[in-house]
Every structure is written in structure tokens, then in C-alpha cells.
Amino acid sequence: MLKTLFHLFGAIQFFYGCYYDYNYVNIPSSSSSVTPYGGKFKYLTYLDAMIQTAYFTLALLNDLFGTNEPSPSHKPLIRRIKDTVFSALAFPLAVFVGVTFWGIYAVDRELILPRSLDPYFPLWLNHVMHTNIVVFILIDLLTSFRMYPTRKVGFTILTSFMLCYLTWIHIIYFKTGSWVYPILNVLNWPVRVFFYVFCLGLACFAYTVGEKINKSVWSNEVEKTVRSGKKKAK
């Protein structure tokens, strides 16, 4: 019951964060050098909040109509989708967004969230988008068992998403001459490429951390599921 309520609260929280950001956070062009091209969907923070909304909704549906058993005789489709979304997108992206945002913020917040935007982007929304995503996904990792996909599948989904997003922000730049994030304005191209590689490596590292924590916390359940799979194969 508590797990169901937690997933319900997570889904509502991130949905409302996306809704509020989309409808009420309107930054005048005079207060920001960022182009309006692409709307909210040019920000990885917003895309990640949408993914968190989708994940917690899937987790809620699985609580209600699926199963959380370690090795069920039949794993419902909703459970398989939930496990894959968590492993390949929800966890690594939440950690990536939280670490990079607050890391850059600590060095120089003007490079990620300039003070001029404070009147338009409320503090509570900032924490929903950049803090709670990490807190909630970590709690879910420690309280709900899931079976990670193979690394080939997980890394393929994650790197495909990251590369698509990287392509997207460059489309915006070449169309408008404006970078989505102020930090990219202060980097030359060689450093910028290194920054991209570092970000991709960080996202993949976050994936492996989640995988290892899941295996450590749920080692017995993972072993039961693996044994169950081998018996079926025979």
C-alpha cells in the first residue's frame, strides 16, 4: 500500500511540475539570451521530468495491475516495460540531471540558471525538477525490485536518447545561433566536444551505479529470477 501511494505521489508531483512549467513559467526574451525555439522541449530537465512522470505512472499501474514478485510465473508486459524504463532512462537521467545541474550551479550558477530567471522559475519547481528527481528515484531503487535488462539493451537505449538530445540542441543552435545552456557559450569546440563525451560517460556511469546498487540490495531476488529463467529455458 505504501509503495502504491509513493508511486502515486511521484507521478502527481512530476506531472504537476511539468504542467506548471509548461503553462506558467514564461520567461521574457529580454530576461534571457535563450531562443524560444523548441519551447520547453529543448531542456533536458523538462524531458527528464516527463520521463519521471511516465516511469512513476508505469510503476503505479504495475502496483495495481501487474506484479512486484521477484520471479513470477508470468511477468506482465507492464512490469517488463517499467523495469526497462527505470534501468535505461529514469534512473541514469535523474542522476545525470541532478549531478550536472547542481555541480555547475555550485561552480557558477550563471552558467546553468542565471539569477535573472529567479522571478520566473520558482524555488519549489527548481527542487522538483533538479532535486526530487534524484531523491525519488533513489528511494524507488531501494524499495522496489526490478530486473535490469542486458547492458547491451540498456546502454543502447540510454546512448540513443543522449545522442538524439545532443543532435536536437545542435539543430536549435544552427537554426538560431543560440545555445540552450549558457555554459556552452563559454566553451570552444574542442572543449565542448570533450564536455559532450564526459556527459555521455557520466550518464553511462550512472547506469552502472544503478545496476550495481540494484544487484547489491536485491541480490537474493535477482538470483531467484535468474534461476527461474534458466528453468524455463530448459
Coordinates of N, CA, C and O in Angstrom, one line a residue, residues 65-213:
F65 N -2.1 -3.4 -11.4 CA -2.5 -4.4 -12.3 C -1.4 -5.4 -12.7 O -1.7 -6.4 -13.3
G66 N -0.2 -5.2 -12.2 CA 0.9 -6.1 -12.6 C 1.3 -6.9 -11.3 O 0.5 -7.3 -10.5
T67 N 2.6 -7.0 -11.2 CA 3.2 -7.8 -10.0 C 4.6 -7.2 -9.7 O 5.3 -6.8 -10.6
N68 N 4.9 -7.3 -8.4 CA 6.2 -6.9 -7.9 C 7.0 -8.1 -7.4 O 8.0 -7.9 -6.7
E69 N 6.5 -9.3 -7.7 CA 7.2 -10.5 -7.2 C 8.5 -10.7 -8.0 O 8.6 -10.4 -9.2
P70 N 9.5 -11.2 -7.3 CA 10.8 -11.3 -7.9 C 10.9 -12.2 -9.1 O 11.5 -12.0 -10.1
S71 N 10.1 -13.4 -9.0 CA 10.2 -14.3 -10.1 C 8.8 -14.9 -10.4 O 8.5 -16.0 -10.1
P72 N 7.9 -14.0 -10.9 CA 6.5 -14.5 -11.2 C 6.5 -15.5 -12.3 O 7.4 -15.6 -13.1
S73 N 5.5 -16.4 -12.3 CA 5.4 -17.4 -13.4 C 5.2 -16.7 -14.7 O 5.7 -17.2 -15.7
H74 N 4.6 -15.6 -14.7 CA 4.4 -14.8 -16.0 C 4.6 -13.3 -15.6 O 3.9 -12.8 -14.8
K75 N 5.7 -12.7 -16.2 CA 5.9 -11.3 -15.9 C 5.1 -10.5 -16.9 O 5.3 -10.5 -18.1
P76 N 4.2 -9.7 -16.4 CA 3.3 -8.9 -17.2 C 4.1 -7.9 -18.1 O 5.2 -7.5 -17.7
L77 N 3.5 -7.5 -19.2 CA 4.2 -6.5 -20.1 C 4.5 -5.2 -19.4 O 5.5 -4.6 -19.5
I78 N 3.5 -4.8 -18.6 CA 3.7 -3.5 -17.8 C 4.9 -3.6 -16.9 O 5.6 -2.6 -16.8
R79 N 5.1 -4.7 -16.3 CA 6.3 -4.9 -15.5 C 7.6 -4.9 -16.3 O 8.6 -4.2 -15.9
R80 N 7.6 -5.5 -17.4 CA 8.8 -5.5 -18.2 C 9.2 -4.1 -18.8 O 10.3 -3.7 -18.8
I81 N 8.1 -3.4 -19.2 CA 8.3 -2.0 -19.6 C 8.8 -1.1 -18.5 O 9.8 -0.3 -18.6
K82 N 8.2 -1.3 -17.3 CA 8.6 -0.5 -16.1 C 10.1 -0.7 -15.8 O 10.8 0.2 -15.6
D83 N 10.5 -2.0 -15.7 CA 11.9 -2.3 -15.4 C 12.9 -1.7 -16.4 O 13.9 -1.2 -16.0
T84 N 12.5 -1.8 -17.7 CA 13.4 -1.2 -18.7 C 13.5 0.3 -18.7 O 14.6 0.9 -18.8
V85 N 12.3 1.0 -18.5 CA 12.3 2.4 -18.4 C 13.1 2.9 -17.2 O 13.9 3.9 -17.3
F86 N 13.0 2.3 -16.1 CA 13.7 2.6 -14.9 C 15.2 2.5 -15.2 O 16.0 3.4 -14.9
S87 N 15.6 1.3 -15.7 CA 17.0 1.0 -15.8 C 17.7 1.9 -16.8 O 18.8 2.4 -16.6
A88 N 17.1 2.0 -18.0 CA 17.8 2.6 -19.1 C 17.6 4.1 -19.2 O 18.4 4.8 -19.8
L89 N 16.5 4.7 -18.6 CA 16.3 6.1 -18.7 C 16.0 6.8 -17.4 O 16.7 7.7 -17.1
A90 N 15.0 6.3 -16.6 CA 14.6 7.1 -15.4 C 15.7 7.3 -14.4 O 16.0 8.4 -14.0
F91 N 16.4 6.2 -14.1 CA 17.5 6.3 -13.1 C 18.7 7.1 -13.6 O 19.1 8.1 -13.0
P92 N 19.3 6.7 -14.7 CA 20.6 7.4 -15.1 C 20.3 8.8 -15.5 O 21.2 9.7 -15.2
L93 N 19.2 9.2 -16.1 CA 18.9 10.5 -16.4 C 18.6 11.4 -15.2 O 19.1 12.6 -15.2
A94 N 17.9 10.8 -14.2 CA 17.7 11.6 -13.0 C 19.0 11.9 -12.3 O 19.2 13.1 -11.9
V95 N 19.9 10.9 -12.2 CA 21.2 11.2 -11.6 C 22.0 12.1 -12.4 O 22.6 13.1 -11.8
F96 N 22.0 12.0 -13.7 CA 22.8 12.9 -14.6 C 22.3 14.3 -14.4 O 23.1 15.2 -14.3
V97 N 21.0 14.5 -14.5 CA 20.5 15.9 -14.5 C 20.8 16.5 -13.1 O 21.2 17.6 -13.0
G98 N 20.5 15.7 -12.0 CA 20.8 16.2 -10.7 C 22.2 16.6 -10.5 O 22.6 17.7 -10.0
V99 N 23.1 15.7 -10.8 CA 24.6 15.9 -10.6 C 25.1 17.1 -11.4 O 25.8 17.9 -10.9
T100 N 24.8 17.1 -12.7 CA 25.3 18.1 -13.6 C 24.7 19.5 -13.2 O 25.5 20.5 -13.2
F101 N 23.4 19.6 -13.0 CA 22.8 20.8 -12.6 C 23.4 21.4 -11.4 O 23.9 22.6 -11.4
W102 N 23.4 20.7 -10.3 CA 23.9 21.2 -9.0 C 25.4 21.3 -9.0 O 26.0 22.2 -8.3
G103 N 26.1 20.5 -9.8 CA 27.6 20.7 -9.9 C 27.9 22.0 -10.6 O 28.8 22.7 -10.1
I104 N 27.3 22.3 -11.7 CA 27.6 23.5 -12.4 C 27.0 24.7 -11.6 O 27.7 25.8 -11.5
Y105 N 25.9 24.5 -10.9 CA 25.3 25.6 -10.1 C 26.3 26.0 -9.0 O 26.4 27.1 -8.6
A106 N 27.0 25.0 -8.4 CA 27.9 25.2 -7.3 C 29.1 26.0 -7.8 O 29.7 26.8 -7.0
V107 N 29.5 25.8 -9.0 CA 30.7 26.5 -9.6 C 30.3 27.9 -10.0 O 31.0 28.9 -9.6
D108 N 29.3 28.0 -10.8 CA 28.8 29.3 -11.2 C 27.4 29.2 -11.7 O 27.2 28.7 -12.8
R109 N 26.4 29.6 -10.9 CA 25.0 29.3 -11.3 C 24.6 30.1 -12.6 O 23.7 29.7 -13.2
E110 N 25.4 31.2 -12.9 CA 25.0 31.9 -14.1 C 25.2 31.1 -15.4 O 24.7 31.4 -16.4
L111 N 26.0 30.0 -15.3 CA 26.2 29.1 -16.4 C 25.1 28.1 -16.6 O 25.0 27.4 -17.7
I112 N 24.1 28.0 -15.6 CA 23.1 27.0 -15.8 C 21.7 27.5 -15.4 O 20.7 27.2 -16.1
L113 N 21.6 28.4 -14.4 CA 20.3 29.0 -14.1 C 20.6 30.4 -13.6 O 20.7 30.7 -12.4
P114 N 20.7 31.4 -14.5 CA 21.1 32.8 -14.1 C 20.1 33.3 -13.1 O 18.9 33.0 -13.1
R115 N 20.6 34.2 -12.2 CA 19.7 34.8 -11.2 C 18.6 35.6 -11.8 O 17.5 35.8 -11.2
S116 N 18.8 36.1 -13.1 CA 17.7 36.9 -13.7 C 16.4 36.1 -14.0 O 15.4 36.6 -14.2
L117 N 16.6 34.7 -13.9 CA 15.4 33.9 -14.1 C 14.6 33.5 -12.8 O 13.6 32.9 -12.9
D118 N 15.2 33.9 -11.7 CA 14.6 33.6 -10.4 C 13.1 34.0 -10.3 O 12.3 33.3 -9.7
P119 N 12.8 35.2 -10.8 CA 11.4 35.7 -10.6 C 10.4 34.8 -11.5 O 9.2 34.9 -11.2
Y120 N 10.9 34.1 -12.4 CA 10.0 33.3 -13.3 C 10.0 31.8 -13.0 O 9.1 31.1 -13.4
F121 N 11.1 31.3 -12.4 CA 11.3 29.9 -12.1 C 11.3 29.7 -10.6 O 12.4 29.9 -10.0
P122 N 10.2 29.4 -10.0 CA 10.1 29.3 -8.5 C 11.0 28.3 -7.9 O 11.4 27.3 -8.6
L123 N 11.4 28.5 -6.7 CA 12.4 27.6 -6.0 C 11.8 26.2 -5.9 O 12.5 25.3 -6.0
W124 N 10.5 26.1 -5.5 CA 9.9 24.8 -5.3 C 10.0 24.0 -6.6 O 10.3 22.8 -6.6
L125 N 9.8 24.7 -7.8 CA 9.9 24.0 -9.1 C 11.3 23.5 -9.4 O 11.5 22.5 -9.9
N126 N 12.2 24.4 -9.0 CA 13.6 24.1 -9.2 C 14.0 22.8 -8.5 O 14.7 21.9 -9.0
H127 N 13.5 22.6 -7.3 CA 13.8 21.4 -6.5 C 13.0 20.2 -7.0 O 13.5 19.1 -7.0
V128 N 11.8 20.4 -7.5 CA 11.1 19.3 -8.1 C 11.9 18.7 -9.3 O 12.0 17.5 -9.5
M129 N 12.4 19.7 -10.1 CA 13.0 19.3 -11.4 C 14.4 18.8 -11.2 O 14.9 18.0 -12.0
H130 N 15.1 19.3 -10.2 CA 16.6 19.0 -10.1 C 17.0 18.3 -8.8 O 18.1 17.8 -8.8
T131 N 16.1 18.3 -7.8 CA 16.5 17.6 -6.5 C 15.6 16.4 -6.3 O 16.1 15.3 -6.1
N132 N 14.3 16.6 -6.4 CA 13.4 15.5 -6.1 C 13.5 14.3 -7.1 O 13.2 13.2 -6.7
I133 N 13.9 14.6 -8.3 CA 14.0 13.5 -9.3 C 15.1 12.5 -8.8 O 14.9 11.3 -8.9
V134 N 16.1 13.0 -8.1 CA 17.2 12.1 -7.6 C 16.7 11.4 -6.3 O 16.8 10.2 -6.2
V135 N 16.1 12.2 -5.4 CA 15.6 11.6 -4.2 C 14.6 10.5 -4.4 O 14.7 9.4 -3.9
F136 N 13.6 10.8 -5.3 CA 12.5 9.8 -5.5 C 13.0 8.6 -6.2 O 12.6 7.5 -5.9
I137 N 13.9 8.8 -7.2 CA 14.3 7.6 -8.0 C 15.3 6.7 -7.1 O 15.3 5.5 -7.2
L138 N 16.0 7.3 -6.2 CA 16.8 6.5 -5.3 C 16.0 5.8 -4.3 O 16.2 4.6 -4.0
I139 N 14.9 6.4 -3.8 CA 14.0 5.7 -2.9 C 13.4 4.5 -3.6 O 13.3 3.4 -3.0
D140 N 13.0 4.7 -4.8 CA 12.4 3.6 -5.6 C 13.4 2.5 -5.8 O 13.0 1.3 -5.7
L141 N 14.6 2.9 -6.1 CA 15.6 1.8 -6.3 C 15.8 1.0 -5.1 O 16.0 -0.3 -5.2
L142 N 15.7 1.6 -3.9 CA 16.0 0.9 -2.6 C 14.7 0.2 -2.1 O 14.8 -0.7 -1.2
T143 N 13.5 0.5 -2.6 CA 12.3 -0.1 -2.1 C 11.5 -1.0 -3.1 O 10.6 -1.7 -2.6
S144 N 11.9 -1.0 -4.3 CA 11.2 -1.8 -5.3 C 12.2 -2.6 -6.1 O 13.2 -2.1 -6.7
F145 N 12.0 -3.9 -6.2 CA 12.9 -4.8 -7.0 C 12.5 -4.6 -8.5 O 11.4 -4.5 -8.9
R146 N 13.6 -4.6 -9.3 CA 13.4 -4.7 -10.8 C 14.5 -5.5 -11.4 O 15.6 -5.6 -10.8
M147 N 14.2 -6.1 -12.5 CA 15.3 -6.9 -13.2 C 15.8 -6.0 -14.3 O 15.1 -5.5 -15.2
Y148 N 17.1 -5.7 -14.2 CA 17.8 -4.9 -15.3 C 17.8 -5.7 -16.6 O 18.0 -6.9 -16.6
P149 N 17.7 -5.0 -17.7 CA 17.9 -5.6 -19.0 C 19.4 -5.9 -19.2 O 20.3 -5.6 -18.3
T150 N 19.8 -6.6 -20.3 CA 21.2 -6.8 -20.5 C 21.8 -5.4 -20.8 O 21.1 -4.4 -21.2
R151 N 23.1 -5.3 -20.5 CA 23.8 -4.0 -20.7 C 23.7 -3.5 -22.2 O 23.7 -2.3 -22.4
K152 N 23.7 -4.5 -23.1 CA 23.6 -4.1 -24.5 C 22.3 -3.3 -24.7 O 22.3 -2.3 -25.4
V153 N 21.2 -3.8 -24.2 CA 19.9 -3.2 -24.4 C 19.9 -1.9 -23.6 O 19.5 -0.8 -24.2
G154 N 20.3 -1.9 -22.3 CA 20.3 -0.7 -21.5 C 21.1 0.4 -22.1 O 20.6 1.6 -22.2
F155 N 22.3 0.1 -22.4 CA 23.2 1.2 -23.0 C 22.8 1.7 -24.3 O 22.9 2.8 -24.7
T156 N 22.2 0.8 -25.1 CA 21.7 1.2 -26.4 C 20.6 2.2 -26.3 O 20.6 3.2 -27.0
I157 N 19.6 2.0 -25.4 CA 18.5 2.9 -25.2 C 19.0 4.2 -24.6 O 18.7 5.3 -25.1
L158 N 19.9 4.1 -23.6 CA 20.4 5.4 -23.0 C 21.3 6.2 -23.9 O 21.0 7.4 -24.1
T159 N 22.2 5.6 -24.6 CA 23.1 6.4 -25.5 C 22.3 6.9 -26.7 O 22.6 8.0 -27.2
S160 N 21.3 6.1 -27.2 CA 20.5 6.6 -28.3 C 19.7 7.9 -27.9 O 19.7 8.9 -28.7
F161 N 19.2 7.9 -26.7 CA 18.5 9.0 -26.2 C 19.4 10.2 -26.1 O 19.1 11.3 -26.5
M162 N 20.6 10.0 -25.5 CA 21.6 11.1 -25.3 C 22.0 11.7 -26.6 O 22.2 12.9 -26.7
L163 N 22.3 10.8 -27.6 CA 22.8 11.3 -28.8 C 21.7 12.0 -29.6 O 22.0 13.0 -30.3
C164 N 20.4 11.6 -29.5 CA 19.3 12.3 -30.1 C 19.2 13.7 -29.5 O 18.9 14.7 -30.2
Y165 N 19.3 13.7 -28.1 CA 19.2 15.0 -27.5 C 20.3 16.0 -27.9 O 20.1 17.2 -28.1
L166 N 21.5 15.4 -28.0 CA 22.7 16.2 -28.4 C 22.5 16.8 -29.8 O 22.8 17.9 -30.1
T167 N 21.9 15.9 -30.7 CA 21.6 16.4 -32.1 C 20.5 17.5 -32.0 O 20.6 18.5 -32.8
W168 N 19.6 17.3 -31.2 CA 18.5 18.3 -31.0 C 19.0 19.7 -30.6 O 18.6 20.7 -31.2
I169 N 19.9 19.7 -29.6 CA 20.4 21.1 -29.2 C 21.3 21.7 -30.3 O 21.3 22.9 -30.3
H170 N 21.9 20.9 -31.1 CA 22.7 21.4 -32.2 C 21.8 21.9 -33.3 O 22.1 22.9 -34.0
I171 N 20.7 21.3 -33.6 CA 19.7 21.8 -34.5 C 19.2 23.1 -34.1 O 19.1 24.1 -34.9
I172 N 18.9 23.3 -32.8 CA 18.5 24.6 -32.3 C 19.6 25.6 -32.5 O 19.3 26.8 -32.9
Y173 N 20.8 25.3 -32.2 CA 21.9 26.2 -32.3 C 22.1 26.7 -33.7 O 22.2 27.9 -34.0
F174 N 22.1 25.7 -34.7 CA 22.4 26.1 -36.1 C 21.2 26.8 -36.7 O 21.4 27.6 -37.7
K175 N 20.0 26.7 -36.1 CA 18.9 27.4 -36.6 C 18.7 28.8 -36.0 O 18.2 29.7 -36.7
T176 N 19.2 29.0 -34.8 CA 19.0 30.2 -34.1 C 20.3 31.0 -33.7 O 20.3 32.1 -33.4
G177 N 21.4 30.2 -33.7 CA 22.7 30.9 -33.3 C 22.8 31.0 -31.8 O 23.7 31.7 -31.3
S178 N 21.9 30.3 -31.1 CA 21.9 30.4 -29.6 C 21.9 29.1 -29.0 O 21.2 28.1 -29.4
W179 N 22.8 28.9 -28.0 CA 22.9 27.6 -27.3 C 21.8 27.5 -26.2 O 21.4 28.5 -25.6
V180 N 21.3 26.3 -26.0 CA 20.3 26.1 -25.0 C 20.8 26.4 -23.6 O 20.1 27.0 -22.8
Y181 N 22.0 26.1 -23.3 CA 22.6 26.2 -22.0 C 23.8 27.3 -22.0 O 24.7 27.1 -22.9
P182 N 23.8 28.2 -21.1 CA 24.8 29.3 -21.1 C 26.2 28.8 -21.1 O 27.1 29.4 -21.6
I183 N 26.4 27.6 -20.4 CA 27.8 27.1 -20.3 C 28.4 26.8 -21.6 O 29.6 26.9 -21.8
L184 N 27.6 26.4 -22.6 CA 28.1 26.1 -24.0 C 28.7 27.3 -24.7 O 29.5 27.2 -25.6
N185 N 28.2 28.5 -24.2 CA 28.7 29.8 -24.8 C 30.2 30.0 -24.4 O 30.9 30.7 -25.2
V186 N 30.6 29.5 -23.3 CA 32.0 29.8 -22.8 C 33.0 28.7 -23.2 O 34.2 28.8 -22.8
L187 N 32.5 27.7 -23.9 CA 33.4 26.6 -24.3 C 33.7 26.7 -25.8 O 32.8 26.9 -26.6
N188 N 35.0 26.5 -26.1 CA 35.3 26.4 -27.6 C 35.0 25.0 -28.0 O 34.7 24.1 -27.2
W189 N 35.1 24.7 -29.3 CA 34.6 23.5 -29.9 C 35.4 22.3 -29.3 O 34.7 21.3 -29.0
P190 N 36.7 22.3 -29.2 CA 37.4 21.1 -28.7 C 36.9 20.8 -27.3 O 36.7 19.6 -26.9
V191 N 36.8 21.8 -26.4 CA 36.4 21.6 -25.0 C 34.9 21.2 -25.0 O 34.5 20.4 -24.2
R192 N 34.1 21.7 -25.9 CA 32.7 21.4 -26.0 C 32.5 19.9 -26.3 O 31.7 19.2 -25.7
V193 N 33.3 19.4 -27.3 CA 33.3 18.0 -27.6 C 33.7 17.1 -26.4 O 33.0 16.1 -26.1
F194 N 34.7 17.6 -25.7 CA 35.2 16.8 -24.5 C 34.0 16.8 -23.5 O 33.8 15.8 -22.8
F195 N 33.3 18.0 -23.4 CA 32.2 18.1 -22.4 C 31.1 17.1 -22.8 O 30.5 16.5 -21.9
Y196 N 30.8 17.0 -24.1 CA 29.8 16.0 -24.5 C 30.2 14.6 -24.2 O 29.4 13.8 -23.7
V197 N 31.4 14.2 -24.5 CA 31.9 12.9 -24.2 C 31.8 12.6 -22.7 O 31.4 11.5 -22.2
F198 N 32.2 13.6 -21.9 CA 32.2 13.5 -20.4 C 30.7 13.3 -20.0 O 30.5 12.4 -19.1
C199 N 29.8 14.0 -20.5 CA 28.4 13.9 -20.2 C 27.9 12.5 -20.5 O 27.1 11.9 -19.7
L200 N 28.2 12.0 -21.7 CA 27.8 10.7 -22.1 C 28.4 9.6 -21.2 O 27.7 8.7 -20.7
G201 N 29.6 9.8 -20.8 CA 30.3 8.9 -19.9 C 29.6 8.9 -18.5 O 29.5 7.8 -17.9
L202 N 29.3 10.1 -18.1 CA 28.6 10.2 -16.8 C 27.3 9.5 -16.7 O 26.9 8.9 -15.8
A203 N 26.5 9.7 -17.8 CA 25.2 9.0 -17.9 C 25.4 7.5 -17.9 O 24.6 6.8 -17.2
C204 N 26.4 7.0 -18.6 CA 26.6 5.5 -18.6 C 27.1 5.1 -17.2 O 26.7 4.0 -16.8
F205 N 27.9 5.9 -16.6 CA 28.4 5.6 -15.2 C 27.2 5.5 -14.3 O 27.1 4.6 -13.4
A206 N 26.2 6.4 -14.4 CA 25.1 6.4 -13.6 C 24.2 5.1 -13.8 O 23.7 4.6 -12.8
Y207 N 24.2 4.7 -15.0 CA 23.5 3.4 -15.3 C 24.1 2.3 -14.6 O 23.4 1.5 -13.9
T208 N 25.5 2.2 -14.6 CA 26.2 1.0 -14.0 C 26.0 1.1 -12.5 O 25.9 0.1 -11.8
V209 N 26.0 2.4 -11.9 CA 25.8 2.5 -10.5 C 24.5 2.0 -10.1 O 24.3 1.3 -9.1
G210 N 23.4 2.4 -10.8 CA 22.1 1.9 -10.5 C 22.0 0.4 -10.6 O 21.4 -0.3 -9.8
E211 N 22.6 -0.2 -11.6 CA 22.6 -1.6 -11.8 C 23.3 -2.3 -10.6 O 22.8 -3.3 -10.1
K212 N 24.5 -1.8 -10.2 CA 25.2 -2.4 -9.1 C 24.4 -2.3 -7.8 O 24.4 -3.2 -7.0
I213 N 23.8 -1.1 -7.5 CA 23.1 -0.9 -6.3 C 21.9 -1.9 -6.3 O 21.6 -2.5 -5.3

